[in-house]
Amino acid sequence: MSKYIHLTNSVVSFLRKKSFLAVVISILLFSFTGCGAGETKETSAPKTDAPKETAAVETENKDQTKKALTLATTTSVNDTGLLDYLRPEFEKDTGITLKVISQGTGQAIKTGEDGNADVLLIHSKSAEEKFVADGFGLERIELMYNYFVIVGPKDDPAGILNSSGEKYTAAQTFEKISQTKSNFVSRGDDSGTHKKELSIWKNTKIEPADNWYISAGKGMGAVLSMASEKKAYTLTDKATYLSMKDKLDLQIVVDASDDLFNQYTIIQVNPDKHEGINKEGADAFTKWMTSEKVLKMIDDFGKDKYGDSLFKVNYKKN
């Protein structure tokens, strides 16, 4: 029995020594592994962080002009499809993504004043001149023009298209519409077209306010559709009318009168007024739009479908 107890104690003692040895080895291995990992982390951190910061700065400087450019423009330019025609070429040639905000000229100018656009393409000379004079725009660059036209129902209730062949000015036409109380749809949205309409009414000394005068507060395409539905007259840029002609029950009753000239202008928003204005992108847009290639594209736009261009270039290089 004493031999058995002695043997058991020997085994226990041996196992205790083995366990202690295993613990010591484990501690040594863990310490060695931990030190190795720590050394790798300390030496690798500076090598990965610094180059990333440098690369980010270089990329930002290199791609400053490549960030999206915001253009605020009139519904009349947009509704004709001109920008759909030009934008893919602009983005391909410059690498700049073009974001288009389509709104009336008055609202487009407000968008520029608020710093929410980088460049404008609009058509209201007096409002444009004020925008530049107030320091919000850099300069007016006259690019292209067309004519406003007055369109109306096929039965011509105001008798604008008379048998004598007499041609009326815009002011004379508005007078006849008022006298006959024929329906007239106004943009009513502070757009360049609306401003033009109001200036014509001012020349007639008539303030339209009866039921026949409908203020829509909508863009050009929507107003033309409304005028067609209501058998009404309206003032429109010729380009938008021609682009929608097949969908409308309207005809041109006054065309290319001297008091219906319609100038379109590029104005870059002043970067000193707001942080974040893409001046480099706006410079690239202006340069591209006034290049020989693009001026020809604008002059050709619409010829194949309508027999005449929707916009005529009158840009003069300084």
PDB file of C-alpha atoms in Angstrom:
ATOM      1  CA  MET A   1       0.000   0.000   0.000  1.00  0.00           C
ATOM      2  CA  SER A   2       2.843   2.382   0.880  1.00  0.00           C
ATOM      3  CA  LYS A   3       4.426   1.621  -2.492  1.00  0.00           C
ATOM      4  CA  TYR A   4       1.172   2.516  -4.258  1.00  0.00           C
ATOM      5  CA  ILE A   5       0.930   5.864  -2.411  1.00  0.00           C
ATOM      6  CA  HIS A   6       4.551   6.653  -3.161  1.00  0.00           C
ATOM      7  CA  LEU A   7       4.011   5.901  -6.861  1.00  0.00           C
ATOM      8  CA  THR A   8       0.919   8.115  -6.990  1.00  0.00           C
ATOM      9  CA  ASN A   9       2.720  11.043  -5.375  1.00  0.00           C
ATOM     10  CA  SER A  10       5.537  10.709  -7.902  1.00  0.00           C
ATOM     11  CA  VAL A  11       3.112  10.849 -10.807  1.00  0.00           C
ATOM     12  CA  VAL A  12       1.359  13.919  -9.398  1.00  0.00           C
ATOM     13  CA  SER A  13       4.678  15.647  -8.854  1.00  0.00           C
ATOM     14  CA  PHE A  14       5.728  14.879 -12.407  1.00  0.00           C
ATOM     15  CA  LEU A  15       2.456  16.206 -13.848  1.00  0.00           C
ATOM     16  CA  ARG A  16       2.766  19.379 -11.820  1.00  0.00           C
ATOM     17  CA  LYS A  17       6.257  19.980 -13.201  1.00  0.00           C
ATOM     18  CA  LYS A  18       5.008  19.385 -16.775  1.00  0.00           C
ATOM     19  CA  SER A  19       2.105  21.807 -16.325  1.00  0.00           C
ATOM     20  CA  PHE A  20       4.422  24.445 -14.951  1.00  0.00           C
ATOM     21  CA  LEU A  21       6.790  23.957 -17.857  1.00  0.00           C
ATOM     22  CA  ALA A  22       3.880  24.225 -20.377  1.00  0.00           C
ATOM     23  CA  VAL A  23       2.730  27.483 -18.798  1.00  0.00           C
ATOM     24  CA  VAL A  24       6.253  28.944 -18.950  1.00  0.00           C
ATOM     25  CA  ILE A  25       6.625  27.971 -22.624  1.00  0.00           C
ATOM     26  CA  SER A  26       3.190  29.461 -23.470  1.00  0.00           C
ATOM     27  CA  ILE A  27       4.097  32.758 -21.808  1.00  0.00           C
ATOM     28  CA  LEU A  28       7.401  32.938 -23.670  1.00  0.00           C
ATOM     29  CA  LEU A  29       5.719  32.201 -27.029  1.00  0.00           C
ATOM     30  CA  PHE A  30       2.973  34.802 -26.437  1.00  0.00           C
ATOM     31  CA  SER A  31       5.521  37.452 -25.455  1.00  0.00           C
ATOM     32  CA  PHE A  32       7.630  36.746 -28.525  1.00  0.00           C
ATOM     33  CA  THR A  33       4.620  36.861 -30.875  1.00  0.00           C
ATOM     34  CA  GLY A  34       3.273  40.030 -29.270  1.00  0.00           C
ATOM     35  CA  CYS A  35       6.575  41.853 -29.606  1.00  0.00           C
ATOM     36  CA  GLY A  36       6.848  40.863 -33.254  1.00  0.00           C
ATOM     37  CA  ALA A  37       3.321  42.168 -34.022  1.00  0.00           C
ATOM     38  CA  GLY A  38       4.011  45.403 -32.188  1.00  0.00           C
ATOM     39  CA  GLU A  39       7.168  46.076 -34.167  1.00  0.00           C
ATOM     40  CA  THR A  40       5.389  45.482 -37.501  1.00  0.00           C
ATOM     41  CA  LYS A  41       2.554  47.871 -36.593  1.00  0.00           C
ATOM     42  CA  GLU A  42       4.876  50.673 -35.556  1.00  0.00           C
ATOM     43  CA  THR A  43       7.016  50.512 -38.698  1.00  0.00           C
ATOM     44  CA  SER A  44       4.153  50.084 -41.189  1.00  0.00           C
ATOM     45  CA  ALA A  45       1.870  52.929 -40.008  1.00  0.00           C
ATOM     46  CA  PRO A  46       3.975  55.849 -41.265  1.00  0.00           C
ATOM     47  CA  LYS A  47       4.485  54.119 -44.623  1.00  0.00           C
ATOM     48  CA  THR A  48       0.749  53.731 -45.341  1.00  0.00           C
ATOM     49  CA  ASP A  49      -0.746  56.951 -43.912  1.00  0.00           C
ATOM     50  CA  ALA A  50       1.544  59.613 -45.389  1.00  0.00           C
ATOM     51  CA  PRO A  51       1.332  58.562 -49.062  1.00  0.00           C
ATOM     52  CA  LYS A  52      -2.492  58.430 -48.854  1.00  0.00           C
ATOM     53  CA  GLU A  53      -2.684  62.048 -47.650  1.00  0.00           C
ATOM     54  CA  THR A  54      -0.294  63.204 -50.368  1.00  0.00           C
ATOM     55  CA  ALA A  55      -2.210  61.316 -53.068  1.00  0.00           C
ATOM     56  CA  ALA A  56      -5.518  62.836 -51.904  1.00  0.00           C
ATOM     57  CA  VAL A  57      -4.152  66.385 -52.125  1.00  0.00           C
ATOM     58  CA  GLU A  58      -2.658  65.773 -55.563  1.00  0.00           C
ATOM     59  CA  THR A  59      -5.917  64.253 -56.857  1.00  0.00           C
ATOM     60  CA  GLU A  60      -7.960  67.158 -55.478  1.00  0.00           C
ATOM     61  CA  ASN A  61      -5.738  69.731 -57.180  1.00  0.00           C
ATOM     62  CA  LYS A  62      -5.595  67.807 -60.442  1.00  0.00           C
ATOM     63  CA  ASP A  63      -9.366  67.242 -60.653  1.00  0.00           C
ATOM     64  CA  GLN A  64     -10.571  70.649 -59.453  1.00  0.00           C
ATOM     65  CA  THR A  65     -12.147  71.424 -62.850  1.00  0.00           C
ATOM     66  CA  LYS A  66     -13.604  67.937 -63.167  1.00  0.00           C
ATOM     67  CA  LYS A  67     -16.225  68.248 -60.445  1.00  0.00           C
ATOM     68  CA  ALA A  68     -19.830  68.652 -61.566  1.00  0.00           C
ATOM     69  CA  LEU A  69     -20.774  71.996 -63.098  1.00  0.00           C
ATOM     70  CA  THR A  70     -24.237  73.404 -62.403  1.00  0.00           C
ATOM     71  CA  LEU A  71     -25.934  75.352 -65.200  1.00  0.00           C
ATOM     72  CA  ALA A  72     -29.149  77.265 -64.496  1.00  0.00           C
ATOM     73  CA  THR A  73     -30.976  77.920 -67.735  1.00  0.00           C
ATOM     74  CA  THR A  74     -34.381  78.805 -69.119  1.00  0.00           C
ATOM     75  CA  THR A  75     -37.091  76.265 -69.802  1.00  0.00           C
ATOM     76  CA  SER A  76     -37.173  77.497 -73.398  1.00  0.00           C
ATOM     77  CA  VAL A  77     -33.561  76.397 -73.962  1.00  0.00           C
ATOM     78  CA  ASN A  78     -34.138  73.097 -72.200  1.00  0.00           C
ATOM     79  CA  ASP A  79     -37.536  72.261 -73.755  1.00  0.00           C
ATOM     80  CA  THR A  80     -36.164  72.579 -77.292  1.00  0.00           C
ATOM     81  CA  GLY A  81     -33.721  69.756 -76.647  1.00  0.00           C
ATOM     82  CA  LEU A  82     -30.658  71.954 -77.248  1.00  0.00           C
ATOM     83  CA  LEU A  83     -28.984  70.910 -74.002  1.00  0.00           C
ATOM     84  CA  ASP A  84     -29.712  67.231 -74.586  1.00  0.00           C
ATOM     85  CA  TYR A  85     -27.937  67.752 -77.901  1.00  0.00           C
ATOM     86  CA  LEU A  86     -24.920  69.594 -76.481  1.00  0.00           C
ATOM     87  CA  ARG A  87     -24.381  67.998 -73.071  1.00  0.00           C
ATOM     88  CA  PRO A  88     -22.926  64.617 -74.173  1.00  0.00           C
ATOM     89  CA  GLU A  89     -20.350  66.393 -76.350  1.00  0.00           C
ATOM     90  CA  PHE A  90     -19.447  68.810 -73.555  1.00  0.00           C
ATOM     91  CA  GLU A  91     -18.933  65.997 -71.053  1.00  0.00           C
ATOM     92  CA  LYS A  92     -16.920  63.970 -73.560  1.00  0.00           C
ATOM     93  CA  ASP A  93     -14.682  66.903 -74.531  1.00  0.00           C
ATOM     94  CA  THR A  94     -14.065  68.262 -71.026  1.00  0.00           C
ATOM     95  CA  GLY A  95     -14.617  65.352 -68.642  1.00  0.00           C
ATOM     96  CA  ILE A  96     -16.916  67.626 -66.588  1.00  0.00           C
ATOM     97  CA  THR A  97     -20.365  66.388 -65.560  1.00  0.00           C
ATOM     98  CA  LEU A  98     -23.007  68.998 -66.438  1.00  0.00           C
ATOM     99  CA  LYS A  99     -25.965  69.355 -64.086  1.00  0.00           C
ATOM    100  CA  VAL A 100     -28.816  71.382 -65.618  1.00  0.00           C
ATOM    101  CA  ILE A 101     -31.425  73.312 -63.623  1.00  0.00           C
ATOM    102  CA  SER A 102     -34.298  74.307 -65.937  1.00  0.00           C
ATOM    103  CA  GLN A 103     -36.327  77.290 -64.714  1.00  0.00           C
ATOM    104  CA  GLY A 104     -37.511  80.740 -65.722  1.00  0.00           C
ATOM    105  CA  THR A 105     -34.855  83.436 -66.098  1.00  0.00           C
ATOM    106  CA  GLY A 106     -35.934  85.234 -62.917  1.00  0.00           C
ATOM    107  CA  GLN A 107     -35.593  82.066 -60.868  1.00  0.00           C
ATOM    108  CA  ALA A 108     -32.335  81.140 -62.630  1.00  0.00           C
ATOM    109  CA  ILE A 109     -30.885  84.508 -61.625  1.00  0.00           C
ATOM    110  CA  LYS A 110     -32.029  83.925 -58.023  1.00  0.00           C
ATOM    111  CA  THR A 111     -30.325  80.516 -58.147  1.00  0.00           C
ATOM    112  CA  GLY A 112     -27.115  82.264 -59.220  1.00  0.00           C
ATOM    113  CA  GLU A 113     -27.453  84.935 -56.521  1.00  0.00           C
ATOM    114  CA  ASP A 114     -27.827  82.200 -53.893  1.00  0.00           C
ATOM    115  CA  GLY A 115     -24.663  80.476 -55.116  1.00  0.00           C
ATOM    116  CA  ASN A 116     -26.531  77.356 -56.240  1.00  0.00           C
ATOM    117  CA  ALA A 117     -25.320  77.548 -59.852  1.00  0.00           C
ATOM    118  CA  ASP A 118     -21.914  78.106 -61.424  1.00  0.00           C
ATOM    119  CA  VAL A 119     -23.048  79.574 -64.744  1.00  0.00           C
ATOM    120  CA  LEU A 120     -26.287  80.853 -66.304  1.00  0.00           C
ATOM    121  CA  LEU A 121     -27.744  80.698 -69.835  1.00  0.00           C
ATOM    122  CA  ILE A 122     -30.698  83.107 -69.825  1.00  0.00           C
ATOM    123  CA  HIS A 123     -32.596  85.726 -71.841  1.00  0.00           C
ATOM    124  CA  SER A 124     -33.642  88.940 -70.147  1.00  0.00           C
ATOM    125  CA  LYS A 125     -31.213  91.771 -70.817  1.00  0.00           C
ATOM    126  CA  SER A 126     -32.297  94.223 -68.119  1.00  0.00           C
ATOM    127  CA  ALA A 127     -32.316  91.525 -65.421  1.00  0.00           C
ATOM    128  CA  GLU A 128     -28.935  90.225 -66.631  1.00  0.00           C
ATOM    129  CA  GLU A 129     -27.388  93.696 -66.507  1.00  0.00           C
ATOM    130  CA  LYS A 130     -28.613  94.166 -62.939  1.00  0.00           C
ATOM    131  CA  PHE A 131     -27.242  90.742 -61.952  1.00  0.00           C
ATOM    132  CA  VAL A 132     -23.788  91.746 -63.222  1.00  0.00           C
ATOM    133  CA  ALA A 133     -23.975  95.310 -61.848  1.00  0.00           C
ATOM    134  CA  ASP A 134     -24.820  93.941 -58.390  1.00  0.00           C
ATOM    135  CA  GLY A 135     -21.646  91.861 -58.502  1.00  0.00           C
ATOM    136  CA  PHE A 136     -23.270  88.431 -58.781  1.00  0.00           C
ATOM    137  CA  GLY A 137     -22.164  87.794 -62.364  1.00  0.00           C
ATOM    138  CA  LEU A 138     -18.826  88.353 -64.100  1.00  0.00           C
ATOM    139  CA  GLU A 139     -19.992  89.563 -67.540  1.00  0.00           C
ATOM    140  CA  ARG A 140     -22.709  89.115 -70.139  1.00  0.00           C
ATOM    141  CA  ILE A 141     -21.598  87.063 -73.152  1.00  0.00           C
ATOM    142  CA  GLU A 142     -24.194  87.246 -75.910  1.00  0.00           C
ATOM    143  CA  LEU A 143     -24.259  83.834 -77.554  1.00  0.00           C
ATOM    144  CA  MET A 144     -27.310  83.266 -79.747  1.00  0.00           C
ATOM    145  CA  TYR A 145     -30.783  84.555 -80.505  1.00  0.00           C
ATOM    146  CA  ASN A 146     -34.134  83.712 -81.979  1.00  0.00           C
ATOM    147  CA  TYR A 147     -37.468  85.498 -81.984  1.00  0.00           C
ATOM    148  CA  PHE A 148     -40.428  85.348 -79.706  1.00  0.00           C
ATOM    149  CA  VAL A 149     -43.592  84.612 -81.634  1.00  0.00           C
ATOM    150  CA  ILE A 150     -47.256  84.980 -80.796  1.00  0.00           C
ATOM    151  CA  VAL A 151     -49.241  81.826 -81.417  1.00  0.00           C
ATOM    152  CA  GLY A 152     -52.971  81.257 -81.286  1.00  0.00           C
ATOM    153  CA  PRO A 153     -55.860  78.961 -82.204  1.00  0.00           C
ATOM    154  CA  LYS A 154     -56.445  77.975 -85.824  1.00  0.00           C
ATOM    155  CA  ASP A 155     -59.736  79.921 -86.038  1.00  0.00           C
ATOM    156  CA  ASP A 156     -57.925  83.128 -84.926  1.00  0.00           C
ATOM    157  CA  PRO A 157     -60.779  84.723 -82.892  1.00  0.00           C
ATOM    158  CA  ALA A 158     -58.883  88.018 -82.464  1.00  0.00           C
ATOM    159  CA  GLY A 159     -58.550  88.412 -86.256  1.00  0.00           C
ATOM    160  CA  ILE A 160     -54.777  88.813 -86.259  1.00  0.00           C
ATOM    161  CA  LEU A 161     -54.360  87.069 -89.607  1.00  0.00           C
ATOM    162  CA  ASN A 162     -56.686  89.309 -91.655  1.00  0.00           C
ATOM    163  CA  SER A 163     -57.403  89.009 -95.375  1.00  0.00           C
ATOM    164  CA  SER A 164     -55.729  92.339 -96.155  1.00  0.00           C
ATOM    165  CA  GLY A 165     -52.359  90.809 -95.301  1.00  0.00           C
ATOM    166  CA  GLU A 166     -51.543  93.602 -92.859  1.00  0.00           C
ATOM    167  CA  LYS A 167     -48.882  92.512 -90.403  1.00  0.00           C
ATOM    168  CA  TYR A 168     -49.187  93.555 -86.793  1.00  0.00           C
ATOM    169  CA  THR A 169     -46.472  94.254 -84.262  1.00  0.00           C
ATOM    170  CA  ALA A 170     -46.567  92.429 -80.948  1.00  0.00           C
ATOM    171  CA  ALA A 171     -48.096  95.478 -79.245  1.00  0.00           C
ATOM    172  CA  GLN A 172     -50.854  95.813 -81.866  1.00  0.00           C
ATOM    173  CA  THR A 173     -51.603  92.098 -81.559  1.00  0.00           C
ATOM    174  CA  PHE A 174     -51.948  92.346 -77.783  1.00  0.00           C
ATOM    175  CA  GLU A 175     -54.338  95.287 -78.227  1.00  0.00           C
ATOM    176  CA  LYS A 176     -56.584  93.208 -80.531  1.00  0.00           C
ATOM    177  CA  ILE A 177     -56.526  90.249 -78.135  1.00  0.00           C
ATOM    178  CA  SER A 178     -57.604  92.576 -75.321  1.00  0.00           C
ATOM    179  CA  GLN A 179     -60.306  94.262 -77.399  1.00  0.00           C
ATOM    180  CA  THR A 180     -61.849  90.942 -78.454  1.00  0.00           C
ATOM    181  CA  LYS A 181     -61.326  89.411 -74.987  1.00  0.00           C
ATOM    182  CA  SER A 182     -59.777  86.355 -76.599  1.00  0.00           C
ATOM    183  CA  ASN A 183     -58.145  83.909 -74.211  1.00  0.00           C
ATOM    184  CA  PHE A 184     -54.477  84.578 -73.508  1.00  0.00           C
ATOM    185  CA  VAL A 185     -52.193  82.361 -71.388  1.00  0.00           C
ATOM    186  CA  SER A 186     -49.288  84.105 -69.661  1.00  0.00           C
ATOM    187  CA  ARG A 187     -46.222  82.333 -68.298  1.00  0.00           C
ATOM    188  CA  GLY A 188     -46.703  84.289 -65.059  1.00  0.00           C
ATOM    189  CA  ASP A 189     -43.417  82.927 -63.679  1.00  0.00           C
ATOM    190  CA  ASP A 190     -40.968  85.858 -63.829  1.00  0.00           C
ATOM    191  CA  SER A 191     -39.165  84.148 -66.717  1.00  0.00           C
ATOM    192  CA  GLY A 192     -37.518  85.993 -69.598  1.00  0.00           C
ATOM    193  CA  THR A 193     -40.596  85.261 -71.722  1.00  0.00           C
ATOM    194  CA  HIS A 194     -42.903  86.595 -69.013  1.00  0.00           C
ATOM    195  CA  LYS A 195     -40.778  89.745 -68.644  1.00  0.00           C
ATOM    196  CA  LYS A 196     -40.973  90.252 -72.410  1.00  0.00           C
ATOM    197  CA  GLU A 197     -44.737  89.825 -72.365  1.00  0.00           C
ATOM    198  CA  LEU A 198     -45.122  92.368 -69.560  1.00  0.00           C
ATOM    199  CA  SER A 199     -42.996  94.890 -71.458  1.00  0.00           C
ATOM    200  CA  ILE A 200     -45.303  94.528 -74.476  1.00  0.00           C
ATOM    201  CA  TRP A 201     -48.415  95.073 -72.351  1.00  0.00           C
ATOM    202  CA  LYS A 202     -46.713  98.119 -70.850  1.00  0.00           C
ATOM    203  CA  ASN A 203     -46.223  99.571 -74.330  1.00  0.00           C
ATOM    204  CA  THR A 204     -49.950  99.171 -75.015  1.00  0.00           C
ATOM    205  CA  LYS A 205     -50.819 100.856 -71.680  1.00  0.00           C
ATOM    206  CA  ILE A 206     -53.190  97.938 -71.056  1.00  0.00           C
ATOM    207  CA  GLU A 207     -53.257  96.044 -67.765  1.00  0.00           C
ATOM    208  CA  PRO A 208     -54.805  92.640 -68.539  1.00  0.00           C
ATOM    209  CA  ALA A 209     -56.893  91.449 -65.603  1.00  0.00           C
ATOM    210  CA  ASP A 210     -60.168  89.982 -66.894  1.00  0.00           C
ATOM    211  CA  ASN A 211     -61.131  86.312 -67.093  1.00  0.00           C
ATOM    212  CA  TRP A 212     -59.702  85.994 -70.600  1.00  0.00           C
ATOM    213  CA  TYR A 213     -56.182  86.560 -69.187  1.00  0.00           C
ATOM    214  CA  ILE A 214     -54.818  83.377 -67.583  1.00  0.00           C
ATOM    215  CA  SER A 215     -51.622  83.435 -65.517  1.00  0.00           C
ATOM    216  CA  ALA A 216     -50.231  79.900 -65.535  1.00  0.00           C
ATOM    217  CA  GLY A 217     -47.064  80.125 -63.446  1.00  0.00           C
ATOM    218  CA  LYS A 218     -45.534  77.357 -65.579  1.00  0.00           C
ATOM    219  CA  GLY A 219     -42.705  76.709 -68.016  1.00  0.00           C
ATOM    220  CA  MET A 220     -42.937  77.269 -71.759  1.00  0.00           C
ATOM    221  CA  GLY A 221     -43.843  73.731 -72.761  1.00  0.00           C
ATOM    222  CA  ALA A 222     -46.662  73.522 -70.230  1.00  0.00           C
ATOM    223  CA  VAL A 223     -47.998  76.953 -71.255  1.00  0.00           C
ATOM    224  CA  LEU A 224     -48.109  75.979 -74.929  1.00  0.00           C
ATOM    225  CA  SER A 225     -50.031  72.824 -74.067  1.00  0.00           C
ATOM    226  CA  MET A 226     -52.466  74.876 -71.950  1.00  0.00           C
ATOM    227  CA  ALA A 227     -52.960  77.449 -74.712  1.00  0.00           C
ATOM    228  CA  SER A 228     -53.689  74.655 -77.170  1.00  0.00           C
ATOM    229  CA  GLU A 229     -56.288  73.104 -74.840  1.00  0.00           C
ATOM    230  CA  LYS A 230     -57.975  76.429 -74.080  1.00  0.00           C
ATOM    231  CA  LYS A 231     -57.828  77.748 -77.658  1.00  0.00           C
ATOM    232  CA  ALA A 232     -55.838  80.700 -76.418  1.00  0.00           C
ATOM    233  CA  TYR A 233     -53.033  82.955 -77.608  1.00  0.00           C
ATOM    234  CA  THR A 234     -49.666  83.078 -75.928  1.00  0.00           C
ATOM    235  CA  LEU A 235     -46.163  84.490 -76.318  1.00  0.00           C
ATOM    236  CA  THR A 236     -43.433  81.888 -76.815  1.00  0.00           C
ATOM    237  CA  ASP A 237     -39.911  81.583 -78.099  1.00  0.00           C
ATOM    238  CA  LYS A 238     -40.078  80.200 -81.628  1.00  0.00           C
ATOM    239  CA  ALA A 239     -37.709  77.315 -80.905  1.00  0.00           C
ATOM    240  CA  THR A 240     -39.937  75.746 -78.236  1.00  0.00           C
ATOM    241  CA  TYR A 241     -43.031  76.167 -80.394  1.00  0.00           C
ATOM    242  CA  LEU A 242     -41.390  74.476 -83.387  1.00  0.00           C
ATOM    243  CA  SER A 243     -40.121  71.622 -81.225  1.00  0.00           C
ATOM    244  CA  MET A 244     -43.713  70.981 -79.993  1.00  0.00           C
ATOM    245  CA  LYS A 245     -45.672  72.043 -83.078  1.00  0.00           C
ATOM    246  CA  ASP A 246     -46.901  68.565 -84.011  1.00  0.00           C
ATOM    247  CA  LYS A 247     -48.509  68.146 -80.580  1.00  0.00           C
ATOM    248  CA  LEU A 248     -50.292  71.514 -80.572  1.00  0.00           C
ATOM    249  CA  ASP A 249     -53.435  72.928 -82.176  1.00  0.00           C
ATOM    250  CA  LEU A 250     -51.821  76.355 -82.546  1.00  0.00           C
ATOM    251  CA  GLN A 251     -50.409  78.492 -85.347  1.00  0.00           C
ATOM    252  CA  ILE A 252     -47.994  81.418 -85.487  1.00  0.00           C
ATOM    253  CA  VAL A 253     -49.876  84.700 -85.866  1.00  0.00           C
ATOM    254  CA  VAL A 254     -46.946  87.123 -85.429  1.00  0.00           C
ATOM    255  CA  ASP A 255     -43.416  86.130 -86.395  1.00  0.00           C
ATOM    256  CA  ALA A 256     -40.042  87.950 -86.276  1.00  0.00           C
ATOM    257  CA  SER A 257     -41.408  91.372 -85.414  1.00  0.00           C
ATOM    258  CA  ASP A 258     -38.718  93.857 -84.371  1.00  0.00           C
ATOM    259  CA  ASP A 259     -40.176  94.018 -80.868  1.00  0.00           C
ATOM    260  CA  LEU A 260     -39.875  90.231 -80.474  1.00  0.00           C
ATOM    261  CA  PHE A 261     -36.088  89.845 -80.696  1.00  0.00           C
ATOM    262  CA  ASN A 262     -34.868  87.264 -78.136  1.00  0.00           C
ATOM    263  CA  GLN A 263     -31.195  87.282 -77.056  1.00  0.00           C
ATOM    264  CA  TYR A 264     -29.623  84.434 -75.052  1.00  0.00           C
ATOM    265  CA  THR A 265     -26.615  85.177 -72.838  1.00  0.00           C
ATOM    266  CA  ILE A 266     -24.011  83.246 -70.832  1.00  0.00           C
ATOM    267  CA  ILE A 267     -23.059  84.680 -67.427  1.00  0.00           C
ATOM    268  CA  GLN A 268     -20.595  83.068 -65.045  1.00  0.00           C
ATOM    269  CA  VAL A 269     -21.480  83.415 -61.369  1.00  0.00           C
ATOM    270  CA  ASN A 270     -18.966  85.503 -59.416  1.00  0.00           C
ATOM    271  CA  PRO A 271     -16.912  83.098 -57.233  1.00  0.00           C
ATOM    272  CA  ASP A 272     -16.116  85.934 -54.799  1.00  0.00           C
ATOM    273  CA  LYS A 273     -19.767  85.980 -53.701  1.00  0.00           C
ATOM    274  CA  HIS A 274     -19.940  82.359 -52.572  1.00  0.00           C
ATOM    275  CA  GLU A 275     -17.556  79.584 -51.585  1.00  0.00           C
ATOM    276  CA  GLY A 276     -17.697  76.479 -53.731  1.00  0.00           C
ATOM    277  CA  ILE A 277     -18.459  78.117 -57.079  1.00  0.00           C
ATOM    278  CA  ASN A 278     -16.781  76.027 -59.775  1.00  0.00           C
ATOM    279  CA  LYS A 279     -14.944  78.874 -61.517  1.00  0.00           C
ATOM    280  CA  GLU A 280     -12.612  76.547 -63.431  1.00  0.00           C
ATOM    281  CA  GLY A 281     -15.549  74.507 -64.709  1.00  0.00           C
ATOM    282  CA  ALA A 282     -17.497  77.647 -65.672  1.00  0.00           C
ATOM    283  CA  ASP A 283     -14.449  78.930 -67.579  1.00  0.00           C
ATOM    284  CA  ALA A 284     -14.258  75.611 -69.423  1.00  0.00           C
ATOM    285  CA  PHE A 285     -18.004  75.729 -70.228  1.00  0.00           C
ATOM    286  CA  THR A 286     -17.813  79.286 -71.592  1.00  0.00           C
ATOM    287  CA  LYS A 287     -14.750  78.490 -73.671  1.00  0.00           C
ATOM    288  CA  TRP A 288     -16.377  75.340 -75.032  1.00  0.00           C
ATOM    289  CA  MET A 289     -19.716  77.018 -75.836  1.00  0.00           C
ATOM    290  CA  THR A 290     -17.984  79.791 -77.777  1.00  0.00           C
ATOM    291  CA  SER A 291     -15.667  77.474 -79.717  1.00  0.00           C
ATOM    292  CA  GLU A 292     -16.047  77.202 -83.495  1.00  0.00           C
ATOM    293  CA  LYS A 293     -17.143  73.581 -83.176  1.00  0.00           C
ATOM    294  CA  VAL A 294     -20.024  74.341 -80.801  1.00  0.00           C
ATOM    295  CA  LEU A 295     -21.150  77.552 -82.508  1.00  0.00           C
ATOM    296  CA  LYS A 296     -21.634  75.491 -85.670  1.00  0.00           C
ATOM    297  CA  MET A 297     -23.500  72.825 -83.696  1.00  0.00           C
ATOM    298  CA  ILE A 298     -25.888  75.493 -82.385  1.00  0.00           C
ATOM    299  CA  ASP A 299     -26.381  76.992 -85.855  1.00  0.00           C
ATOM    300  CA  ASP A 300     -27.206  73.555 -87.254  1.00  0.00           C
ATOM    301  CA  PHE A 301     -29.568  72.517 -84.467  1.00  0.00           C
ATOM    302  CA  GLY A 302     -33.064  71.949 -85.852  1.00  0.00           C
ATOM    303  CA  LYS A 303     -32.253  72.380 -89.545  1.00  0.00           C
ATOM    304  CA  ASP A 304     -32.757  68.735 -90.430  1.00  0.00           C
ATOM    305  CA  LYS A 305     -36.194  68.602 -88.748  1.00  0.00           C
ATOM    306  CA  TYR A 306     -37.600  72.118 -89.188  1.00  0.00           C
ATOM    307  CA  GLY A 307     -35.758  73.424 -92.241  1.00  0.00           C
ATOM    308  CA  ASP A 308     -34.174  76.182 -90.174  1.00  0.00           C
ATOM    309  CA  SER A 309     -32.059  76.356 -87.028  1.00  0.00           C
ATOM    310  CA  LEU A 310     -33.884  76.963 -83.756  1.00  0.00           C
ATOM    311  CA  PHE A 311     -31.168  79.344 -82.561  1.00  0.00           C
ATOM    312  CA  LYS A 312     -28.917  81.636 -84.565  1.00  0.00           C
ATOM    313  CA  VAL A 313     -25.420  82.424 -83.284  1.00  0.00           C
ATOM    314  CA  ASN A 314     -24.427  86.085 -82.872  1.00  0.00           C
ATOM    315  CA  TYR A 315     -21.425  85.602 -80.586  1.00  0.00           C
ATOM    316  CA  LYS A 316     -18.617  88.083 -81.288  1.00  0.00           C
ATOM    317  CA  LYS A 317     -15.152  87.188 -80.094  1.00  0.00           C
ATOM    318  CA  ASN A 318     -13.486  90.003 -78.144  1.00  0.00           C
TER     319      ASN A 318
END
